[in-house]
mmCIF file of N, CA, C and O in Angstrom:
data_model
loop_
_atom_site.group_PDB
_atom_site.id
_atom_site.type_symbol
_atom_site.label_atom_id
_atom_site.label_comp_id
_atom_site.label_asym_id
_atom_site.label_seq_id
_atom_site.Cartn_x
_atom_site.Cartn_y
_atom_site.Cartn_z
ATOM 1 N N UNK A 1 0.826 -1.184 0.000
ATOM 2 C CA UNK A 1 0.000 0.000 0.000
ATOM 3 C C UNK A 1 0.865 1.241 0.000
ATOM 4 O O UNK A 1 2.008 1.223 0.457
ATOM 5 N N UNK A 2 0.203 2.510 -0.612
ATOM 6 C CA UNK A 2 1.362 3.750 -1.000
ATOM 7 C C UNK A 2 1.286 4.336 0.824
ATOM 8 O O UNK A 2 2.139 5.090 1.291
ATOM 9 N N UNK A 3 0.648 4.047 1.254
ATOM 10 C CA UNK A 3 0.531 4.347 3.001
ATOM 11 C C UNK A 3 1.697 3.813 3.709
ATOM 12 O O UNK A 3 2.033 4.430 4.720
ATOM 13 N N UNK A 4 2.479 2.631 3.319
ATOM 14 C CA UNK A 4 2.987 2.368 4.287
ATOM 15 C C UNK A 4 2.545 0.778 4.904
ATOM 16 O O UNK A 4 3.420 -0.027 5.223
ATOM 17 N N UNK A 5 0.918 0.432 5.031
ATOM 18 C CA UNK A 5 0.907 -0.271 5.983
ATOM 19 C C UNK A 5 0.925 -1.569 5.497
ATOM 20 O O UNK A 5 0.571 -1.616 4.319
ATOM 21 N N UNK A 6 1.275 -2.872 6.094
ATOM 22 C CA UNK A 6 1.362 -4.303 5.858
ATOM 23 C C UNK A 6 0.502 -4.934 6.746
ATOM 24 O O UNK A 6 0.161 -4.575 7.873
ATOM 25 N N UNK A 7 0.184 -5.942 6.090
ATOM 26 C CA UNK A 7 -0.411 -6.647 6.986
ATOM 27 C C UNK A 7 0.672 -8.253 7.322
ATOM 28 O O UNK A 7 1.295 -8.639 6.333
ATOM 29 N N UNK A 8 0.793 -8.821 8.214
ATOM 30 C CA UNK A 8 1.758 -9.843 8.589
ATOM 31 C C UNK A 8 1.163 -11.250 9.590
ATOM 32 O O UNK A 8 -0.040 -11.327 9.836
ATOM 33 N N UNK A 9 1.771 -11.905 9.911
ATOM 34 C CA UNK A 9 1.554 -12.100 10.587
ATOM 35 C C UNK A 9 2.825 -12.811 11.721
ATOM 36 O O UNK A 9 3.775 -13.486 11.325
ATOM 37 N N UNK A 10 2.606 -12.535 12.860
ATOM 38 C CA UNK A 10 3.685 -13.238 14.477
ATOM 39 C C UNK A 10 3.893 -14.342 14.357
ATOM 40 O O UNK A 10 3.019 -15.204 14.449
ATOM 41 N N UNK A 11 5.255 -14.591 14.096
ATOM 42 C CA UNK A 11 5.749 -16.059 13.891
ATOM 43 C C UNK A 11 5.623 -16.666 15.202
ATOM 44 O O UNK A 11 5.653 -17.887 15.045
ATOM 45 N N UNK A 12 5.469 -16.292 16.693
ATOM 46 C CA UNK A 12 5.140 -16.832 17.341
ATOM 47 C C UNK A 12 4.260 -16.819 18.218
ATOM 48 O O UNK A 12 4.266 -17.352 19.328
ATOM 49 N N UNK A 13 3.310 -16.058 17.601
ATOM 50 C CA UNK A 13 1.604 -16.441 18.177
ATOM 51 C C UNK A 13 0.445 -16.616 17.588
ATOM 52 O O UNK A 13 -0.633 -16.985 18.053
ATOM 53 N N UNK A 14 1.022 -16.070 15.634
ATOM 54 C CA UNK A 14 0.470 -16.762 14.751
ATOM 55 C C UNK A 14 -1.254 -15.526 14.722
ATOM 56 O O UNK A 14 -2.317 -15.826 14.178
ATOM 57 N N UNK A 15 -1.031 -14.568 15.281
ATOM 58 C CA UNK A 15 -1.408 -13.477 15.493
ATOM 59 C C UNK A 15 -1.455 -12.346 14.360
ATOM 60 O O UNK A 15 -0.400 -11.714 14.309
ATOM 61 N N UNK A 16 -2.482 -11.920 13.389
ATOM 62 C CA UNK A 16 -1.754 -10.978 12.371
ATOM 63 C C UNK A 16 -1.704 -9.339 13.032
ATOM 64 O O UNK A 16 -2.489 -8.785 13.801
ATOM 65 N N UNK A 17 -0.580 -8.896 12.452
ATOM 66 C CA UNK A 17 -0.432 -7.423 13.290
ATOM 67 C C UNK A 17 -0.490 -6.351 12.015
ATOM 68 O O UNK A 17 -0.827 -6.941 10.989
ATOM 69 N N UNK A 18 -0.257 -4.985 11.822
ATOM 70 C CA UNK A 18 -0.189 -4.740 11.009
ATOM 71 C C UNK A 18 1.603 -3.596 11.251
ATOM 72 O O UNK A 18 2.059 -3.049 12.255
ATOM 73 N N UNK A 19 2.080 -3.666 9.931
ATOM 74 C CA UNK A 19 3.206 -2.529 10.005
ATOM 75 C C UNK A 19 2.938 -1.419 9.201
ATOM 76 O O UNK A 19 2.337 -1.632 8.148
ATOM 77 N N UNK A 20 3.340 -0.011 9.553
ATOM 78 C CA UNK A 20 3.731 0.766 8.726
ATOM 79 C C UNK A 20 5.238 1.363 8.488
ATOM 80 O O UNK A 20 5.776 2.216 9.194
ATOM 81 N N UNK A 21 5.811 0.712 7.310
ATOM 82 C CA UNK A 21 7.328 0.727 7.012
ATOM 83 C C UNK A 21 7.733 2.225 6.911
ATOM 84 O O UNK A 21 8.885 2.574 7.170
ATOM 85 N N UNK A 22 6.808 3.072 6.546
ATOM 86 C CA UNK A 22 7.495 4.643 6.620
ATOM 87 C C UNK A 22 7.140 5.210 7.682
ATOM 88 O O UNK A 22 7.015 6.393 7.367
ATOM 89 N N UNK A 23 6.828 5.060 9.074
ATOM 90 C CA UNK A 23 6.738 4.805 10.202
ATOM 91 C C UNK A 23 7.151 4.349 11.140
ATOM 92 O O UNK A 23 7.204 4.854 12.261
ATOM 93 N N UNK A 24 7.639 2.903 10.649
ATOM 94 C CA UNK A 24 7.972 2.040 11.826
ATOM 95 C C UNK A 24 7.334 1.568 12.619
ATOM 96 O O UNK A 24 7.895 0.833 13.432
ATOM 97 N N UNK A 25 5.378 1.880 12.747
ATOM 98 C CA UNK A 25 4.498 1.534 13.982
ATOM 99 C C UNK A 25 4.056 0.168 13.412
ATOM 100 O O UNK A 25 3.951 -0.392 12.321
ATOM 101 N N UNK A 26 3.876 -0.044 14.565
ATOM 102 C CA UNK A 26 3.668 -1.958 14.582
ATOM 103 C C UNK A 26 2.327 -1.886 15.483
ATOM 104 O O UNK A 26 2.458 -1.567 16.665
ATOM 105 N N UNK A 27 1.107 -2.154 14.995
ATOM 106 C CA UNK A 27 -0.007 -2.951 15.877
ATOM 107 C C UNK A 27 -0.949 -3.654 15.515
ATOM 108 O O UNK A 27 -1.117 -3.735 14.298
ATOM 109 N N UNK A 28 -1.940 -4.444 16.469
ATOM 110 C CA UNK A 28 -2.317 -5.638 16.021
ATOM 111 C C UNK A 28 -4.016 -5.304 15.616
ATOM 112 O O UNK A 28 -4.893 -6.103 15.288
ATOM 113 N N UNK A 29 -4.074 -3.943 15.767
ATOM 114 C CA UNK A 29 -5.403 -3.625 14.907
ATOM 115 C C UNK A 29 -4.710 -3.275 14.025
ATOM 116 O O UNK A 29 -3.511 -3.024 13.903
ATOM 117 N N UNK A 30 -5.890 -3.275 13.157
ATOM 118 C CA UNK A 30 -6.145 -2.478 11.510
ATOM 119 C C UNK A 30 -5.808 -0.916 11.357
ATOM 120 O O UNK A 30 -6.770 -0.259 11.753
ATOM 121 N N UNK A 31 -5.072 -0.358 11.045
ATOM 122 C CA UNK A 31 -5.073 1.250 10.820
ATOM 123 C C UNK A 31 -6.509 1.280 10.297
ATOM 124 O O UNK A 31 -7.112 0.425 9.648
ATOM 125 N N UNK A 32 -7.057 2.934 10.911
ATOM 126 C CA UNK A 32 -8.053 3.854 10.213
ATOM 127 C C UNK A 32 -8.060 3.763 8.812
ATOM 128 O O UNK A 32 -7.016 4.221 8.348
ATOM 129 N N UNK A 33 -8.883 3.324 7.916
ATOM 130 C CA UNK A 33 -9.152 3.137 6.764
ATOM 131 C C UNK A 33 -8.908 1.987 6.287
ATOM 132 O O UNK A 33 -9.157 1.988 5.081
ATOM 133 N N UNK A 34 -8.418 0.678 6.773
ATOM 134 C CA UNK A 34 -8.190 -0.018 6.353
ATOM 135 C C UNK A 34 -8.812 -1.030 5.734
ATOM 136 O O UNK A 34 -9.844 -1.458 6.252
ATOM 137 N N UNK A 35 -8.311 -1.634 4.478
ATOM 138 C CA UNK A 35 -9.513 -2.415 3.280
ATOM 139 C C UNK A 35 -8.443 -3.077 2.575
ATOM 140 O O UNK A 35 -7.604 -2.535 1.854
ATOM 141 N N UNK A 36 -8.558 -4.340 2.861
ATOM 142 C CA UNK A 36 -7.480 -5.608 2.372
ATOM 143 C C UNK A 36 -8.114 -5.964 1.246
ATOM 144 O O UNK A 36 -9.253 -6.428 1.297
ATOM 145 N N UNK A 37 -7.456 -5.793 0.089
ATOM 146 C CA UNK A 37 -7.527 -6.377 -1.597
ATOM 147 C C UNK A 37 -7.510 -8.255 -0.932
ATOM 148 O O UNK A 37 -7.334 -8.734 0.188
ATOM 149 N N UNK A 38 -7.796 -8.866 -2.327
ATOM 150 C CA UNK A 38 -7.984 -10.100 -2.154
ATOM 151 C C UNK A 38 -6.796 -10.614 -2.192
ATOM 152 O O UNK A 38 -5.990 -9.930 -2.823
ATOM 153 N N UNK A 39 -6.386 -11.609 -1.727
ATOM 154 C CA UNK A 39 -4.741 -11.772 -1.291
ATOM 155 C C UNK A 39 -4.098 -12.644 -2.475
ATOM 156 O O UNK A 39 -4.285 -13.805 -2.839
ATOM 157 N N UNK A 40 -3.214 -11.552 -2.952
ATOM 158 C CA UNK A 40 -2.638 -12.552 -3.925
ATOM 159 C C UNK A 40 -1.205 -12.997 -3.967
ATOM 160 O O UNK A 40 -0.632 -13.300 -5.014
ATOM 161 N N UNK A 41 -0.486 -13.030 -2.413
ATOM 162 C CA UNK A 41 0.487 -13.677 -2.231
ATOM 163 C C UNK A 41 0.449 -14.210 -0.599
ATOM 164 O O UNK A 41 -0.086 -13.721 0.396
ATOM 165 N N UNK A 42 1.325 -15.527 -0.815
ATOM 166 C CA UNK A 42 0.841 -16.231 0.333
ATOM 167 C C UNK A 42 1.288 -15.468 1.960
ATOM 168 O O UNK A 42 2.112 -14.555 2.032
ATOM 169 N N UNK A 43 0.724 -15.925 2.911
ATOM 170 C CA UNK A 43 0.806 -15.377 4.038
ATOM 171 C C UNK A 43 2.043 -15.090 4.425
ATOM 172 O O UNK A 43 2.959 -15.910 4.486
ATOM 173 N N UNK A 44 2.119 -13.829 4.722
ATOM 174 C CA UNK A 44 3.516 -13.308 5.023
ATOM 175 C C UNK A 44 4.448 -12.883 4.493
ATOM 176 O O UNK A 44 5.557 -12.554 4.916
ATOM 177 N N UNK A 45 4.019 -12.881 3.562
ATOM 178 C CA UNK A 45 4.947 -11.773 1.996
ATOM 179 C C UNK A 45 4.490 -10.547 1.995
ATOM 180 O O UNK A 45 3.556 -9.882 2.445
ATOM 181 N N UNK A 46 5.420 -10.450 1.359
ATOM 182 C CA UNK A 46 4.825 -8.653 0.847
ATOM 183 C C UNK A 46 5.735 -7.724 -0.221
ATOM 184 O O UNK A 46 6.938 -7.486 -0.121
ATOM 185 N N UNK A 47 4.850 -7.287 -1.227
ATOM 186 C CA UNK A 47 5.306 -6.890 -2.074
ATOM 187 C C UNK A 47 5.917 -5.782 -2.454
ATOM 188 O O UNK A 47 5.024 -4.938 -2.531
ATOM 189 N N UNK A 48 7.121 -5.212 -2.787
ATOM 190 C CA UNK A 48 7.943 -4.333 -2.736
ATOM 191 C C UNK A 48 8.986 -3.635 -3.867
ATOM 192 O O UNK A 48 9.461 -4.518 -4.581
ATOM 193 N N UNK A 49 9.383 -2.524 -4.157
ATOM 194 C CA UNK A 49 10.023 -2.212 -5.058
ATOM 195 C C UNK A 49 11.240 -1.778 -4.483
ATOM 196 O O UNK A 49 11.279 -1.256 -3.369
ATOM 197 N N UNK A 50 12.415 -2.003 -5.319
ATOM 198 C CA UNK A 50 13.585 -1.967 -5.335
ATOM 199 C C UNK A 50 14.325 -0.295 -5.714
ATOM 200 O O UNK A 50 14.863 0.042 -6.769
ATOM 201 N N UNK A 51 14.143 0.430 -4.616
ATOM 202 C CA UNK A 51 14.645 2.264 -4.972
ATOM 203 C C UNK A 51 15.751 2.259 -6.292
ATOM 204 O O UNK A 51 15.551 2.983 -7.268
ATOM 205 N N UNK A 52 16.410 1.756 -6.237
ATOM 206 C CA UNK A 52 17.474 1.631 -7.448
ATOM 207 C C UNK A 52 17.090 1.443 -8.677
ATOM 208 O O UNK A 52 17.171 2.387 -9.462
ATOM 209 N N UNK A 53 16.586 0.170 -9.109
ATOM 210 C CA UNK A 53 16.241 0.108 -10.560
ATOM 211 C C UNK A 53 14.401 0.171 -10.460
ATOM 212 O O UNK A 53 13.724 0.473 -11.443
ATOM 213 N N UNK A 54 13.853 -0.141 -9.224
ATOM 214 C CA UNK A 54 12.098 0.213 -9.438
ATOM 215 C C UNK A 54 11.564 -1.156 -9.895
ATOM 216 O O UNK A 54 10.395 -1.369 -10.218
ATOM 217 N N UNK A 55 12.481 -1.985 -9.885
ATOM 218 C CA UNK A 55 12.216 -3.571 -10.029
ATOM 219 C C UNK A 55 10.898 -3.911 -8.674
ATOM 220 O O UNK A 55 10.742 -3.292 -7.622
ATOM 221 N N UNK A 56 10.303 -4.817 -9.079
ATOM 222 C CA UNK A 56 9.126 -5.223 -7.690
ATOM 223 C C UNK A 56 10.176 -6.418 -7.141
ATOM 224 O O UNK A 56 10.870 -7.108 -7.888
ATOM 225 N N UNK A 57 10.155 -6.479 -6.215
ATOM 226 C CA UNK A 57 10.864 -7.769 -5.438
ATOM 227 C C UNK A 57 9.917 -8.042 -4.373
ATOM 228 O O UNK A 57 9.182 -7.130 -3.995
ATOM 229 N N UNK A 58 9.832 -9.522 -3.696
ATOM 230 C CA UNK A 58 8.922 -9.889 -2.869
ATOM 231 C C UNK A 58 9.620 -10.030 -1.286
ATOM 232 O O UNK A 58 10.823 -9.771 -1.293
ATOM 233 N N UNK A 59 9.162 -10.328 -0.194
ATOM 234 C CA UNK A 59 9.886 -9.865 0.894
ATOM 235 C C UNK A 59 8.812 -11.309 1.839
ATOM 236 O O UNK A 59 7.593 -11.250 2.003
ATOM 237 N N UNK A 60 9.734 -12.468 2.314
ATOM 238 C CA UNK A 60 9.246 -13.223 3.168
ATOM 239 C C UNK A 60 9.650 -12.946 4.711
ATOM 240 O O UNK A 60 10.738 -13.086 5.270
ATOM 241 N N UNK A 61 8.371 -12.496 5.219
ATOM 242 C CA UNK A 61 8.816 -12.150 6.523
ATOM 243 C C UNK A 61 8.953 -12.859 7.484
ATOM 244 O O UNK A 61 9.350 -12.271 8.490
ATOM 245 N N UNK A 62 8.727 -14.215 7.597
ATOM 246 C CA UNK A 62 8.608 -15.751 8.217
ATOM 247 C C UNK A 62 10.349 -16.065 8.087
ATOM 248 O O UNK A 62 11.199 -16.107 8.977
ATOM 249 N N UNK A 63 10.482 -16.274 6.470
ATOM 250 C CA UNK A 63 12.036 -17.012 6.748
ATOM 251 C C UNK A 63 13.128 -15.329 6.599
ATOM 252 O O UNK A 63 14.325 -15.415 6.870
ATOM 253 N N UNK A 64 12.748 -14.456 6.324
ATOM 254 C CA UNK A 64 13.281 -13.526 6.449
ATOM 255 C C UNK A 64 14.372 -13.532 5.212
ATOM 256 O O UNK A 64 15.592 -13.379 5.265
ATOM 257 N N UNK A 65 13.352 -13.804 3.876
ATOM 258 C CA UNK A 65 14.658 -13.948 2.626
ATOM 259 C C UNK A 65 13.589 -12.520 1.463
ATOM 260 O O UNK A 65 12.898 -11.596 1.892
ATOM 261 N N UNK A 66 13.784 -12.783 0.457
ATOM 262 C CA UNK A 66 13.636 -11.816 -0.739
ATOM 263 C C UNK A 66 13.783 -12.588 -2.013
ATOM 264 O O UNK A 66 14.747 -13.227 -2.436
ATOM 265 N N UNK A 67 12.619 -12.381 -2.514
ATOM 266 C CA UNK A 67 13.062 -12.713 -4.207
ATOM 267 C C UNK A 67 12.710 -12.144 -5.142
ATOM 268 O O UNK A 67 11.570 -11.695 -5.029
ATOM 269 N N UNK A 68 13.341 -11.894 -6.328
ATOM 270 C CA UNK A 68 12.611 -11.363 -7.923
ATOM 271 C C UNK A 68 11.422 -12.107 -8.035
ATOM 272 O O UNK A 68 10.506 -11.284 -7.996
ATOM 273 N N UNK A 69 11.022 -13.109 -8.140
ATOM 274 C CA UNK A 69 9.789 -13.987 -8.381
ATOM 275 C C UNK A 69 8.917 -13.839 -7.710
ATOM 276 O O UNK A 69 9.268 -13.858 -6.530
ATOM 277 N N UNK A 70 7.514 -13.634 -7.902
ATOM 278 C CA UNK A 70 6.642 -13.636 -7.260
ATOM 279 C C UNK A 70 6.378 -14.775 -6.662
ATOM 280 O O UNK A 70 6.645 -15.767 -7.341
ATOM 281 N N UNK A 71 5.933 -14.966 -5.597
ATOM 282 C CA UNK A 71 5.737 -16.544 -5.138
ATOM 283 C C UNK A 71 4.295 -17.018 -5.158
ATOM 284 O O UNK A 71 3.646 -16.051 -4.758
ATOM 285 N N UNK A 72 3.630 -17.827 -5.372
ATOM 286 C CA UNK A 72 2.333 -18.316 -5.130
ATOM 287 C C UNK A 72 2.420 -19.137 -4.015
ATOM 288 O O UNK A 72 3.389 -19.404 -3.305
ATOM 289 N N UNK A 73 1.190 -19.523 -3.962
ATOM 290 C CA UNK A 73 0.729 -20.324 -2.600
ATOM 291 C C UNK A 73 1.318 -21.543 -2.256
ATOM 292 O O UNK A 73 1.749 -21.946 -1.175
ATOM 293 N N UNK A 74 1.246 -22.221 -3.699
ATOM 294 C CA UNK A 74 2.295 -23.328 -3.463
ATOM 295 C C UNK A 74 3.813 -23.187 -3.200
ATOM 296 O O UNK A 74 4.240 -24.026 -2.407
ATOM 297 N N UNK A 75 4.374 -22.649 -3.499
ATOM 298 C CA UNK A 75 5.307 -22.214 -3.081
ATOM 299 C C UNK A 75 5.545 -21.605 -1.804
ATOM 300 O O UNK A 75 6.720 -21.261 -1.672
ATOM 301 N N UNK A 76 4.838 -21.373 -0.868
ATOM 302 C CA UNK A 76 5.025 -20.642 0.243
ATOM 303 C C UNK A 76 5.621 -21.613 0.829
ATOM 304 O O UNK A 76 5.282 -22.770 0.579
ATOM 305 N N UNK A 77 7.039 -21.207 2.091
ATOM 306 C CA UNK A 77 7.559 -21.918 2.447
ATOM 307 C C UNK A 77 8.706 -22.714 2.113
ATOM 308 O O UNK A 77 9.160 -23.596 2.842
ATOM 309 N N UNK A 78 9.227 -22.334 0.831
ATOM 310 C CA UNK A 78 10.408 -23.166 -0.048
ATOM 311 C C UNK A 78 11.096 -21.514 -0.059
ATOM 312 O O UNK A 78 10.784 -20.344 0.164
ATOM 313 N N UNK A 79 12.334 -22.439 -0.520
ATOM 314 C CA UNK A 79 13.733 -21.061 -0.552
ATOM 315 C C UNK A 79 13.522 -20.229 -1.383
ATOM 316 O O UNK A 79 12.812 -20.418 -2.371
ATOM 317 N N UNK A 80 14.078 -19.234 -1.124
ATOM 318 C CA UNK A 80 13.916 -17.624 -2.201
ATOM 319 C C UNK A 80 15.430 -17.573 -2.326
ATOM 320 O O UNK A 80 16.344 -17.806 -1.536
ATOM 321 N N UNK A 81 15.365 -17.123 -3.803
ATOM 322 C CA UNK A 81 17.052 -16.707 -3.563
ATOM 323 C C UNK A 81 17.021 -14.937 -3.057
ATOM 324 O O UNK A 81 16.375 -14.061 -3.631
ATOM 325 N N UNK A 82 17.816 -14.770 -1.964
ATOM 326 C CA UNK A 82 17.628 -13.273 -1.373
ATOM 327 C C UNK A 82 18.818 -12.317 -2.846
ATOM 328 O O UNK A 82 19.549 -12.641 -3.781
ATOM 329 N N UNK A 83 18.284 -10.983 -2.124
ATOM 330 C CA UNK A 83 18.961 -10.033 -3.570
ATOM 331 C C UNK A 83 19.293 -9.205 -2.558
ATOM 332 O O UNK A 83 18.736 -9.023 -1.475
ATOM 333 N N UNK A 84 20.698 -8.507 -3.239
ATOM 334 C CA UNK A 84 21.849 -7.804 -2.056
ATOM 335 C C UNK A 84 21.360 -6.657 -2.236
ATOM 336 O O UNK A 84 21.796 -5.812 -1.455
ATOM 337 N N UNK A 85 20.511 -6.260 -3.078
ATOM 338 C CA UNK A 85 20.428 -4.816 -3.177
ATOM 339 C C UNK A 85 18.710 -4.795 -2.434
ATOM 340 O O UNK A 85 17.859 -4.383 -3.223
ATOM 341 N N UNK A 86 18.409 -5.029 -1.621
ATOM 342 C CA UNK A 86 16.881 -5.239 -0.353
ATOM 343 C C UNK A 86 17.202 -6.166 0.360
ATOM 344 O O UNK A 86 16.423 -7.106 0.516
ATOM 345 N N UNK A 87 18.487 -6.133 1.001
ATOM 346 C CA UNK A 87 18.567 -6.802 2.646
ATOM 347 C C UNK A 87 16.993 -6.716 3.121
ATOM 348 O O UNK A 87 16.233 -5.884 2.624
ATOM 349 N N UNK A 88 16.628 -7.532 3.999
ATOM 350 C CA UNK A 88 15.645 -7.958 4.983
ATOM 351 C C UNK A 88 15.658 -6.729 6.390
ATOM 352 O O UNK A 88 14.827 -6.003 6.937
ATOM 353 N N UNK A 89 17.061 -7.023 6.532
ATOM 354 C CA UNK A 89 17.231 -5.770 7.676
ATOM 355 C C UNK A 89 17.215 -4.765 7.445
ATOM 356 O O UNK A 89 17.756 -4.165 8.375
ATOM 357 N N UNK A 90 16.844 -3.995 6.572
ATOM 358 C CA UNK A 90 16.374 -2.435 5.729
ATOM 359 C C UNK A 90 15.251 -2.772 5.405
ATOM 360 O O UNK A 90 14.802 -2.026 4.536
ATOM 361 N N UNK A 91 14.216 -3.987 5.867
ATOM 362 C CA UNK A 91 12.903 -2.799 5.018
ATOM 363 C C UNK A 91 11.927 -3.303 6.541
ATOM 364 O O UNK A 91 10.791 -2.863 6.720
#
C-alpha cells in the first residue's frame, strides 16, 4: 500500500499485526481506513520495489529472505534466492 501499511503475521503467536514501514508503527489492529484487496500472495509476503532500478521484489517475513519472483501459494515456504540490493534488515 502507498501508506505504508502491511499486513503480517507473528511467527510466534500466529497473530496478524499490522506494520507501517514509513513509520515504523507496529499494531495488532487495523489502521483507520483499512480495506485488504484479495490476497494474492501467500501469508507473510509482501510486495515491494527496489529504490534503485524500481524492479518489484517480494519480501518473506517468516524465513526472512527476498526474491525477484513472485511466489504463489504453493510455493510458500520453499527457498527464495535473497537479492543484495533489499537486505531484509532495511525494510
Amino acid at each position: 500500500r502507498a501508506d505504508g501499511w502491511v499486513e503480517s503475521v507473528d511467527p510466534n503467536t500466529g497473530r496478524t499485526f499490522h506494520a507501517n514501514h514509513v513509520t515504523r508503527v507496529t499494531q495488532w489492529d487495523p489502521p483507520p481506513g483499512w480495506n485488504l484487496p484479495a490476497p494474492s500472495l501467500p501469508m507473510g509476503w509482501e510486495e515491494m520495489k527496489d529504490p534503485q532500478s524500481g524492479r518489484t521484489f517480494y519480501v518473506d517475513h517468516a524465513n526472512q529472505v527476498t526474491t525477484w519472483t513472485k511466489p504463489t501459494t504453493a510455493a510458500a515456504g520453499s527457498s527464495s534466492t535473497p537479492i543484495a540490493s533489499a537486505p531484509v534488515s532495511e525494510i
